[in-house]
Amino acid sequence: RKGKAGFEYVDKMKKIETEAKIELDEANFEKVKNQLWRITSYEAEFNLQENIFYVKGKTRVRLREQRTQVLDYRNERDYHYRYFLNQKLNRKKSSQYKSMEEDEIEVEDKKQTEQILSFVGFKKFLSYKKQRADFEIGSCVVSLDILSGNKYFIEIEGDEKSIEMVINEFGLQDFPVEKRSYLEILMEKKNGMH
């Protein structure tokens, strides 16, 4: 389908995203990963994501490149790329977890999307890469993330009650929940604040 801006888009989502993000050391990360593999009977592969942030005034958007390994017709590894343009708004202060309104659209052409963002006045601000593996536990999506610099996180997305159940199931209730986004964590590190 053609969007109004003239580039092809695949799908658009608007939702309230509620998540708990917990930083783990490598040993606890491996423990949780093995628990997830055992519970789901699924050894998810870690896929590379690059998150590129653009800013215009106080408005921030993210363009995510998601690279997934696939097997081609010769049974050889190849890569499949998908691109998502995203904006998060209106953080809810009352939640014990991070809860935000999120708009997301999947786009077909990364370069053309970057050109459009530049044309309407957005400037590239910051980017980072992470390795991510996703699992489904009940009504939650559980993501294992490895950021550059060997920072390990588990991110649990769902409703608050389900998030709490997953946290308890994996014995993570004594770990502090991180309400900052990865961008905020990286910006504070860059500015020497943490």
mmCIF file with all atom_site columns, N, CA, C and O in Angstrom, residues 95-126:
data_model
loop_
_atom_site.group_PDB
_atom_site.id
_atom_site.type_symbol
_atom_site.label_atom_id
_atom_site.label_alt_id
_atom_site.label_comp_id
_atom_site.label_asym_id
_atom_site.label_entity_id
_atom_site.label_seq_id
_atom_site.pdbx_PDB_ins_code
_atom_site.Cartn_x
_atom_site.Cartn_y
_atom_site.Cartn_z
_atom_site.occupancy
_atom_site.B_iso_or_equiv
_atom_site.pdbx_formal_charge
_atom_site.auth_seq_id
_atom_site.auth_comp_id
_atom_site.auth_asym_id
_atom_site.auth_atom_id
_atom_site.pdbx_PDB_model_num
ATOM 1   N N  . SER A 1 95  ? 2.050  4.115  36.744 1.00 0.00 ? 95  SER A N  1
ATOM 2   C CA . SER A 1 95  ? 2.381  2.693  36.628 1.00 0.00 ? 95  SER A CA 1
ATOM 3   C C  . SER A 1 95  ? 3.683  2.369  37.365 1.00 0.00 ? 95  SER A C  1
ATOM 4   O O  . SER A 1 95  ? 4.620  3.168  37.373 1.00 0.00 ? 95  SER A O  1
ATOM 5   N N  . GLN A 1 96  ? 3.741  1.166  37.976 1.00 0.00 ? 96  GLN A N  1
ATOM 6   C CA . GLN A 1 96  ? 5.007  0.728  38.589 1.00 0.00 ? 96  GLN A CA 1
ATOM 7   C C  . GLN A 1 96  ? 6.005  0.304  37.520 1.00 0.00 ? 96  GLN A C  1
ATOM 8   O O  . GLN A 1 96  ? 7.182  0.142  37.790 1.00 0.00 ? 96  GLN A O  1
ATOM 9   N N  . TYR A 1 97  ? 5.506  0.108  36.297 1.00 0.00 ? 97  TYR A N  1
ATOM 10  C CA . TYR A 1 97  ? 6.347  -0.224 35.159 1.00 0.00 ? 97  TYR A CA 1
ATOM 11  C C  . TYR A 1 97  ? 6.297  0.925  34.159 1.00 0.00 ? 97  TYR A C  1
ATOM 12  O O  . TYR A 1 97  ? 5.493  1.846  34.292 1.00 0.00 ? 97  TYR A O  1
ATOM 13  N N  . LYS A 1 98  ? 7.164  0.862  33.155 1.00 0.00 ? 98  LYS A N  1
ATOM 14  C CA . LYS A 1 98  ? 7.144  1.898  32.127 1.00 0.00 ? 98  LYS A CA 1
ATOM 15  C C  . LYS A 1 98  ? 5.930  1.666  31.232 1.00 0.00 ? 98  LYS A C  1
ATOM 16  O O  . LYS A 1 98  ? 5.752  0.574  30.695 1.00 0.00 ? 98  LYS A O  1
ATOM 17  N N  . SER A 1 99  ? 5.092  2.680  31.084 1.00 0.00 ? 99  SER A N  1
ATOM 18  C CA . SER A 1 99  ? 3.879  2.562  30.278 1.00 0.00 ? 99  SER A CA 1
ATOM 19  C C  . SER A 1 99  ? 3.748  3.797  29.406 1.00 0.00 ? 99  SER A C  1
ATOM 20  O O  . SER A 1 99  ? 3.725  4.920  29.905 1.00 0.00 ? 99  SER A O  1
ATOM 21  N N  . MET A 1 100 ? 3.694  3.590  28.086 1.00 0.00 ? 100 MET A N  1
ATOM 22  C CA . MET A 1 100 ? 3.659  4.709  27.137 1.00 0.00 ? 100 MET A CA 1
ATOM 23  C C  . MET A 1 100 ? 2.739  4.396  25.976 1.00 0.00 ? 100 MET A C  1
ATOM 24  O O  . MET A 1 100 ? 2.555  3.243  25.607 1.00 0.00 ? 100 MET A O  1
ATOM 25  N N  . GLU A 1 101 ? 2.214  5.461  25.390 1.00 0.00 ? 101 GLU A N  1
ATOM 26  C CA . GLU A 1 101 ? 1.476  5.328  24.138 1.00 0.00 ? 101 GLU A CA 1
ATOM 27  C C  . GLU A 1 101 ? 2.497  5.203  23.010 1.00 0.00 ? 101 GLU A C  1
ATOM 28  O O  . GLU A 1 101 ? 3.498  5.923  22.985 1.00 0.00 ? 101 GLU A O  1
ATOM 29  N N  . GLU A 1 102 ? 2.255  4.275  22.109 1.00 0.00 ? 102 GLU A N  1
ATOM 30  C CA . GLU A 1 102 ? 3.219  4.006  21.052 1.00 0.00 ? 102 GLU A CA 1
ATOM 31  C C  . GLU A 1 102 ? 2.527  3.961  19.686 1.00 0.00 ? 102 GLU A C  1
ATOM 32  O O  . GLU A 1 102 ? 1.505  3.314  19.529 1.00 0.00 ? 102 GLU A O  1
ATOM 33  N N  . ASP A 1 103 ? 3.077  4.695  18.734 1.00 0.00 ? 103 ASP A N  1
ATOM 34  C CA . ASP A 1 103 ? 2.667  4.607  17.327 1.00 0.00 ? 103 ASP A CA 1
ATOM 35  C C  . ASP A 1 103 ? 3.790  3.949  16.560 1.00 0.00 ? 103 ASP A C  1
ATOM 36  O O  . ASP A 1 103 ? 4.955  4.323  16.726 1.00 0.00 ? 103 ASP A O  1
ATOM 37  N N  . GLU A 1 104 ? 3.463  2.972  15.732 1.00 0.00 ? 104 GLU A N  1
ATOM 38  C CA . GLU A 1 104 ? 4.501  2.300  14.947 1.00 0.00 ? 104 GLU A CA 1
ATOM 39  C C  . GLU A 1 104 ? 3.963  1.958  13.571 1.00 0.00 ? 104 GLU A C  1
ATOM 40  O O  . GLU A 1 104 ? 2.813  1.557  13.424 1.00 0.00 ? 104 GLU A O  1
ATOM 41  N N  . ILE A 1 105 ? 4.816  2.126  12.581 1.00 0.00 ? 105 ILE A N  1
ATOM 42  C CA . ILE A 1 105 ? 4.463  1.774  11.221 1.00 0.00 ? 105 ILE A CA 1
ATOM 43  C C  . ILE A 1 105 ? 5.638  1.009  10.613 1.00 0.00 ? 105 ILE A C  1
ATOM 44  O O  . ILE A 1 105 ? 6.800  1.371  10.835 1.00 0.00 ? 105 ILE A O  1
ATOM 45  N N  . GLU A 1 106 ? 5.355  -0.071 9.912  1.00 0.00 ? 106 GLU A N  1
ATOM 46  C CA . GLU A 1 106 ? 6.420  -0.792 9.218  1.00 0.00 ? 106 GLU A CA 1
ATOM 47  C C  . GLU A 1 106 ? 6.570  -0.180 7.838  1.00 0.00 ? 106 GLU A C  1
ATOM 48  O O  . GLU A 1 106 ? 5.571  0.038  7.131  1.00 0.00 ? 106 GLU A O  1
ATOM 49  N N  . VAL A 1 107 ? 7.800  0.124  7.452  1.00 0.00 ? 107 VAL A N  1
ATOM 50  C CA . VAL A 1 107 ? 8.079  0.741  6.153  1.00 0.00 ? 107 VAL A CA 1
ATOM 51  C C  . VAL A 1 107 ? 8.934  -0.201 5.317  1.00 0.00 ? 107 VAL A C  1
ATOM 52  O O  . VAL A 1 107 ? 9.666  -1.030 5.848  1.00 0.00 ? 107 VAL A O  1
ATOM 53  N N  . GLU A 1 108 ? 8.814  -0.077 4.021  1.00 0.00 ? 108 GLU A N  1
ATOM 54  C CA . GLU A 1 108 ? 9.532  -0.975 3.109  1.00 0.00 ? 108 GLU A CA 1
ATOM 55  C C  . GLU A 1 108 ? 10.941 -0.495 2.789  1.00 0.00 ? 108 GLU A C  1
ATOM 56  O O  . GLU A 1 108 ? 11.831 -1.303 2.572  1.00 0.00 ? 108 GLU A O  1
ATOM 57  N N  . ASP A 1 109 ? 11.145 0.817  2.741  1.00 0.00 ? 109 ASP A N  1
ATOM 58  C CA . ASP A 1 109 ? 12.382 1.372  2.203  1.00 0.00 ? 109 ASP A CA 1
ATOM 59  C C  . ASP A 1 109 ? 13.063 2.255  3.250  1.00 0.00 ? 109 ASP A C  1
ATOM 60  O O  . ASP A 1 109 ? 12.599 3.359  3.539  1.00 0.00 ? 109 ASP A O  1
ATOM 61  N N  . LYS A 1 110 ? 14.157 1.777  3.820  1.00 0.00 ? 110 LYS A N  1
ATOM 62  C CA . LYS A 1 110 ? 14.866 2.516  4.864  1.00 0.00 ? 110 LYS A CA 1
ATOM 63  C C  . LYS A 1 110 ? 15.421 3.835  4.337  1.00 0.00 ? 110 LYS A C  1
ATOM 64  O O  . LYS A 1 110 ? 15.243 4.894  4.953  1.00 0.00 ? 110 LYS A O  1
ATOM 65  N N  . LYS A 1 111 ? 16.097 3.786  3.193  1.00 0.00 ? 111 LYS A N  1
ATOM 66  C CA . LYS A 1 111 ? 16.746 4.984  2.654  1.00 0.00 ? 111 LYS A CA 1
ATOM 67  C C  . LYS A 1 111 ? 15.723 6.076  2.336  1.00 0.00 ? 111 LYS A C  1
ATOM 68  O O  . LYS A 1 111 ? 15.919 7.247  2.677  1.00 0.00 ? 111 LYS A O  1
ATOM 69  N N  . GLN A 1 112 ? 14.611 5.688  1.728  1.00 0.00 ? 112 GLN A N  1
ATOM 70  C CA . GLN A 1 112 ? 13.583 6.670  1.388  1.00 0.00 ? 112 GLN A CA 1
ATOM 71  C C  . GLN A 1 112 ? 12.942 7.254  2.652  1.00 0.00 ? 112 GLN A C  1
ATOM 72  O O  . GLN A 1 112 ? 12.664 8.447  2.716  1.00 0.00 ? 112 GLN A O  1
ATOM 73  N N  . THR A 1 113 ? 12.755 6.418  3.679  1.00 0.00 ? 113 THR A N  1
ATOM 74  C CA . THR A 1 113 ? 12.210 6.903  4.948  1.00 0.00 ? 113 THR A CA 1
ATOM 75  C C  . THR A 1 113 ? 13.158 7.910  5.576  1.00 0.00 ? 113 THR A C  1
ATOM 76  O O  . THR A 1 113 ? 12.736 8.968  6.073  1.00 0.00 ? 113 THR A O  1
ATOM 77  N N  . GLU A 1 114 ? 14.460 7.633  5.541  1.00 0.00 ? 114 GLU A N  1
ATOM 78  C CA . GLU A 1 114 ? 15.453 8.577  6.075  1.00 0.00 ? 114 GLU A CA 1
ATOM 79  C C  . GLU A 1 114 ? 15.420 9.897  5.298  1.00 0.00 ? 114 GLU A C  1
ATOM 80  O O  . GLU A 1 114 ? 15.521 10.977 5.888  1.00 0.00 ? 114 GLU A O  1
ATOM 81  N N  . GLN A 1 115 ? 15.256 9.811  3.976  1.00 0.00 ? 115 GLN A N  1
ATOM 82  C CA . GLN A 1 115 ? 15.180 11.027 3.152  1.00 0.00 ? 115 GLN A CA 1
ATOM 83  C C  . GLN A 1 115 ? 13.951 11.851 3.504  1.00 0.00 ? 115 GLN A C  1
ATOM 84  O O  . GLN A 1 115 ? 14.011 13.082 3.592  1.00 0.00 ? 115 GLN A O  1
ATOM 85  N N  . ILE A 1 116 ? 12.821 11.179 3.729  1.00 0.00 ? 116 ILE A N  1
ATOM 86  C CA . ILE A 1 116 ? 11.587 11.887 4.092  1.00 0.00 ? 116 ILE A CA 1
ATOM 87  C C  . ILE A 1 116 ? 11.742 12.554 5.452  1.00 0.00 ? 116 ILE A C  1
ATOM 88  O O  . ILE A 1 116 ? 11.353 13.714 5.638  1.00 0.00 ? 116 ILE A O  1
ATOM 89  N N  . LEU A 1 117 ? 12.328 11.837 6.421  1.00 0.00 ? 117 LEU A N  1
ATOM 90  C CA . LEU A 1 117 ? 12.546 12.431 7.738  1.00 0.00 ? 117 LEU A CA 1
ATOM 91  C C  . LEU A 1 117 ? 13.420 13.678 7.638  1.00 0.00 ? 117 LEU A C  1
ATOM 92  O O  . LEU A 1 117 ? 13.135 14.705 8.262  1.00 0.00 ? 117 LEU A O  1
ATOM 93  N N  . SER A 1 118 ? 14.471 13.600 6.842  1.00 0.00 ? 118 SER A N  1
ATOM 94  C CA . SER A 1 118 ? 15.350 14.748 6.641  1.00 0.00 ? 118 SER A CA 1
ATOM 95  C C  . SER A 1 118 ? 14.599 15.899 5.956  1.00 0.00 ? 118 SER A C  1
ATOM 96  O O  . SER A 1 118 ? 14.718 17.058 6.357  1.00 0.00 ? 118 SER A O  1
ATOM 97  N N  . PHE A 1 119 ? 13.785 15.565 4.965  1.00 0.00 ? 119 PHE A N  1
ATOM 98  C CA . PHE A 1 119 ? 13.033 16.571 4.199  1.00 0.00 ? 119 PHE A CA 1
ATOM 99  C C  . PHE A 1 119 ? 12.071 17.354 5.100  1.00 0.00 ? 119 PHE A C  1
ATOM 100 O O  . PHE A 1 119 ? 11.884 18.550 4.925  1.00 0.00 ? 119 PHE A O  1
ATOM 101 N N  . VAL A 1 120 ? 11.462 16.671 6.078  1.00 0.00 ? 120 VAL A N  1
ATOM 102 C CA . VAL A 1 120 ? 10.503 17.361 6.958  1.00 0.00 ? 120 VAL A CA 1
ATOM 103 C C  . VAL A 1 120 ? 11.176 17.931 8.208  1.00 0.00 ? 120 VAL A C  1
ATOM 104 O O  . VAL A 1 120 ? 10.509 18.379 9.134  1.00 0.00 ? 120 VAL A O  1
ATOM 105 N N  . GLY A 1 121 ? 12.512 17.922 8.239  1.00 0.00 ? 121 GLY A N  1
ATOM 106 C CA . GLY A 1 121 ? 13.242 18.652 9.270  1.00 0.00 ? 121 GLY A CA 1
ATOM 107 C C  . GLY A 1 121 ? 13.790 17.841 10.430 1.00 0.00 ? 121 GLY A C  1
ATOM 108 O O  . GLY A 1 121 ? 14.302 18.413 11.399 1.00 0.00 ? 121 GLY A O  1
ATOM 109 N N  . PHE A 1 122 ? 13.730 16.506 10.359 1.00 0.00 ? 122 PHE A N  1
ATOM 110 C CA . PHE A 1 122 ? 14.300 15.691 11.427 1.00 0.00 ? 122 PHE A CA 1
ATOM 111 C C  . PHE A 1 122 ? 15.800 15.512 11.207 1.00 0.00 ? 122 PHE A C  1
ATOM 112 O O  . PHE A 1 122 ? 16.249 15.322 10.081 1.00 0.00 ? 122 PHE A O  1
ATOM 113 N N  . LYS A 1 123 ? 16.560 15.573 12.309 1.00 0.00 ? 123 LYS A N  1
ATOM 114 C CA . LYS A 1 123 ? 18.012 15.384 12.251 1.00 0.00 ? 123 LYS A CA 1
ATOM 115 C C  . LYS A 1 123 ? 18.364 14.096 12.990 1.00 0.00 ? 123 LYS A C  1
ATOM 116 O O  . LYS A 1 123 ? 17.804 13.797 14.049 1.00 0.00 ? 123 LYS A O  1
ATOM 117 N N  . LYS A 1 124 ? 19.335 13.353 12.436 1.00 0.00 ? 124 LYS A N  1
ATOM 118 C CA . LYS A 1 124 ? 19.806 12.142 13.104 1.00 0.00 ? 124 LYS A CA 1
ATOM 119 C C  . LYS A 1 124 ? 20.457 12.540 14.421 1.00 0.00 ? 124 LYS A C  1
ATOM 120 O O  . LYS A 1 124 ? 21.258 13.471 14.482 1.00 0.00 ? 124 LYS A O  1
ATOM 121 N N  . PHE A 1 125 ? 20.082 11.810 15.484 1.00 0.00 ? 125 PHE A N  1
ATOM 122 C CA . PHE A 1 125 ? 20.431 12.232 16.832 1.00 0.00 ? 125 PHE A CA 1
ATOM 123 C C  . PHE A 1 125 ? 21.379 11.243 17.499 1.00 0.00 ? 125 PHE A C  1
ATOM 124 O O  . PHE A 1 125 ? 22.413 11.597 18.023 1.00 0.00 ? 125 PHE A O  1
ATOM 125 N N  . LEU A 1 126 ? 21.028 9.969  17.483 1.00 0.00 ? 126 LEU A N  1
ATOM 126 C CA . LEU A 1 126 ? 21.826 8.956  18.160 1.00 0.00 ? 126 LEU A CA 1
ATOM 127 C C  . LEU A 1 126 ? 21.382 7.596  17.636 1.00 0.00 ? 126 LEU A C  1
ATOM 128 O O  . LEU A 1 126 ? 20.240 7.432  17.223 1.00 0.00 ? 126 LEU A O  1
#
